Amino acid sequence: MIYADNAATTKMSEAAINTMVSVANANWGNPSSLYTHGQAAKEILEKAREDIAGVIGAAPREILFTSGGSEADNQALRSAAALGRKKGKMHIISTAFEHHAILHTLEALKKEGFEVTLLDVHENGIVIPEEVDAAIRDDTCLVSVMYANNEIGTIQPIREIGNICRKKNVLFHVDAVQAVGHIPVNVVDDNIDLLSASAHKFHGPKGVGFLYTKKGIALSNLIEGGAQERGKRAGTENVPGIAAMAAALKEADEKMKENALHLTKMRDRLIKGLGEIPHSALNGDAHQRLPGNVNYCFEGIEGESLLLLLDDKGICASSGSACTSGSLDPSHVLLAIGRVHDVAHGSLRLSIGEDINESDVDYIIQSVKDVVNYLRGFSPVWRDLMSGKTEFIL
Ligand SMILES: *Cc1c(COP(=O)(O)O)cnc(C)c1O
C-alpha cells in the first residue's frame, strides 16, 4: 500500500506510540490528584506543555490542550468573538477556503449577530496581505487565516498578515493544523495571537491537539466543569495522548528540514509527471505549497471513480478533504480558487509522507495516467469535449 493521504491523517510515529503505551502503563493517575501517583501524571503533562511550547516559540502557560484541531478552532473563534462583543466589535475577517471547523463556526457566529467577510484566495490559493489590511474596519475583532490549506497545500503570508493585525490592534488566529510539524511556525516571529494544531496531522495520536493563546488574551470555555487547563477546558486530561503528541512534535521538528527536502523533491517529481496528462492542471501555487502536497484536476473525469480505481492499485489518495467525501458537492476550496464545478469534480489530492521513495512516486504517476485514460474512455463528458461539442477548460 502507498499511503498518500497524510493531510487526512498520519500514521503515528514509533516515538509517539512508545510514549503513549509507556505513559498509559506507568502514569495512569489523575493529574488533578494530590498524591504522588497523580502528581507524576501532572509532571508528564507539564513536560509535554513545555516541549510543545518550545517548538512554536510560545511560553508553556500559553498552551491549552484540546481534543484536536476542530475544538481548538472553535474555542479560538468563540473566544475572540466574545471579546469583540464586549467592545461592540462584531466584524470578523477570514478566507473562503478555511477548514469547515472555521467556516461552520463562522456561520454559527453570524446567527449570533456577527458580520463575516471572507477574503478571496485568488487563482493561486494565496491571500494577499494588502487585502486583509483593506478589509479591516473599526469594528473588526478578529482575523482568522489558515497557515497552509489542507486541500491544495498553499502556504499563506502569515507573518505579513500578523504584522498588519498587530498594527491595527486586531486579534489574529491561525489554523496551523497542516503547518505545525511540517514547516517552521513561530508564534512570536509570525505575530500570531491564537493558533490551532492537531497531533494526528504530525504523526501523533487522533483526538488530541492544542490551542496557543498569547498571554493576556482571555479564552472562553467550550466545555464547563472542572478546573483543568487553568479553568478553560474542563475534563480529565488525555495524559498518554498529550505526551505522545509532544513526542511526535519534537521528532517532527528535529527532522523538519530533512523531511521537507525529501518531500519537496518527491512532490515536484509527482507534479511534473502528472502534468504530462493532457487537460490537467495543478491546483494552487506550484512553489508556495506544503512539501508533501500535490493537488490536480483532470478534465472529463470524476474524482470518486479515480479514487476507487487507485485504491484497487493500492494507492490511498483523496479528492478534496476527508470531511467532504461522501457528499457530492465539489470542494469549496477548489471553487474558491476559481475552478468551475465540472473541473472541481475531477480532482485528486496526494499528500505524501516522509517514507515515500522515487519508485513509489513513479508508480503513482503511471497509475494515475492509466486510470485517467481508462475513465476518459467511457466518459460522456470527455466524448463531448473531444468531439468539440463542448469546450475544454483546462
Ligand atoms: C484536520 C484539520 C482540522 C481538524 O483537526 P481535527 O484534529 O481532525 O479536529 C482543522 N483544520 C485543518 C486545516 C485541518 O487540516
PDB file of C-alpha atoms and ligand atoms in Angstrom, residues 6-9 66-73 97-102 146-151 175-179 196-201 205-209 321 323 349, ligand 1:
ATOM      1  CA  ASN A   6      -1.337  12.424   5.066  1.00  0.00           C
ATOM      2  CA  ALA A   7      -3.427  15.597   5.021  1.00  0.00           C
ATOM      3  CA  ALA A   8      -6.350  13.474   6.259  1.00  0.00           C
ATOM      4  CA  THR A   9      -4.317  11.802   8.941  1.00  0.00           C
ATOM      5  CA  THR A  66      -7.805  20.222  23.396  1.00  0.00           C
ATOM      6  CA  SER A  67      -9.356  17.219  21.690  1.00  0.00           C
ATOM      7  CA  GLY A  68      -7.858  18.287  18.361  1.00  0.00           C
ATOM      8  CA  GLY A  69      -7.837  20.927  15.673  1.00  0.00           C
ATOM      9  CA  SER A  70     -11.588  21.369  15.380  1.00  0.00           C
ATOM     10  CA  GLU A  71     -12.011  22.066  19.069  1.00  0.00           C
ATOM     11  CA  ALA A  72      -9.076  24.486  19.087  1.00  0.00           C
ATOM     12  CA  ASP A  73     -10.548  26.330  16.087  1.00  0.00           C
ATOM     13  CA  PHE A  97     -11.072  28.260   1.774  1.00  0.00           C
ATOM     14  CA  GLU A  98     -10.749  27.672   5.506  1.00  0.00           C
ATOM     15  CA  HIS A  99     -11.410  24.282   7.059  1.00  0.00           C
ATOM     16  CA  HIS A 100     -15.046  23.615   7.951  1.00  0.00           C
ATOM     17  CA  ALA A 101     -14.160  23.850  11.652  1.00  0.00           C
ATOM     18  CA  ILE A 102     -13.660  27.565  10.916  1.00  0.00           C
ATOM     19  CA  MET A 146      -5.057  29.230   7.924  1.00  0.00           C
ATOM     20  CA  TYR A 147      -1.295  28.677   7.740  1.00  0.00           C
ATOM     21  CA  ALA A 148      -1.487  26.102   4.968  1.00  0.00           C
ATOM     22  CA  ASN A 149      -4.548  24.849   3.179  1.00  0.00           C
ATOM     23  CA  ASN A 150      -5.491  21.222   3.803  1.00  0.00           C
ATOM     24  CA  GLU A 151      -6.596  20.522   0.230  1.00  0.00           C
ATOM     25  CA  ASP A 175      -5.417  27.388  11.904  1.00  0.00           C
ATOM     26  CA  ALA A 176      -1.969  25.852  11.662  1.00  0.00           C
ATOM     27  CA  VAL A 177      -3.117  22.229  11.688  1.00  0.00           C
ATOM     28  CA  GLN A 178      -1.430  21.457   8.353  1.00  0.00           C
ATOM     29  CA  ALA A 179       1.672  23.502   9.108  1.00  0.00           C
ATOM     30  CA  SER A 196      -4.669  25.745  16.468  1.00  0.00           C
ATOM     31  CA  ALA A 197      -2.829  22.465  15.949  1.00  0.00           C
ATOM     32  CA  SER A 198      -3.686  18.789  15.915  1.00  0.00           C
ATOM     33  CA  ALA A 199      -1.483  15.810  16.811  1.00  0.00           C
ATOM     34  CA  HIS A 200      -2.748  13.343  14.208  1.00  0.00           C
ATOM     35  CA  LYS A 201      -1.525  15.579  11.380  1.00  0.00           C
ATOM     36  CA  PRO A 205      -2.493  10.279  18.043  1.00  0.00           C
ATOM     37  CA  LYS A 206      -6.009  11.275  16.981  1.00  0.00           C
ATOM     38  CA  GLY A 207      -8.291  13.107  19.390  1.00  0.00           C
ATOM     39  CA  VAL A 208      -5.664  15.433  20.837  1.00  0.00           C
ATOM     40  CA  GLY A 209      -4.413  18.875  19.875  1.00  0.00           C
ATOM     41  CA  SER A 321     -10.886  16.699   2.087  1.00  0.00           C
ATOM     42  CA  CYS A 323     -14.650  15.816   5.641  1.00  0.00           C
ATOM     43  CA  ARG A 349      -5.163  15.202  -3.690  1.00  0.00           C
TER      44      ARG A 349
HETATM   45  C1  LIG B   1      -7.552  18.255  10.068  1.00  0.00           C
HETATM   46  C2  LIG B   1      -7.758  19.688  10.136  1.00  0.00           C
HETATM   47  C3  LIG B   1      -8.549  20.269  11.138  1.00  0.00           C
HETATM   48  C4  LIG B   1      -9.298  19.438  12.132  1.00  0.00           C
HETATM   49  O1  LIG B   1      -8.458  18.803  13.068  1.00  0.00           O
HETATM   50  P1  LIG B   1      -9.022  17.588  13.917  1.00  0.00           P
HETATM   51  O2  LIG B   1      -7.943  17.301  14.907  1.00  0.00           O
HETATM   52  O3  LIG B   1      -9.228  16.453  12.956  1.00  0.00           O
HETATM   53  O4  LIG B   1     -10.275  18.034  14.562  1.00  0.00           O
HETATM   54  C5  LIG B   1      -8.667  21.640  11.164  1.00  0.00           C
HETATM   55  N1  LIG B   1      -8.046  22.417  10.272  1.00  0.00           N
HETATM   56  C6  LIG B   1      -7.266  21.910   9.303  1.00  0.00           C
HETATM   57  C7  LIG B   1      -6.575  22.821   8.362  1.00  0.00           C
HETATM   58  C8  LIG B   1      -7.103  20.530   9.198  1.00  0.00           C
HETATM   59  O5  LIG B   1      -6.343  20.030   8.223  1.00  0.00           O
END
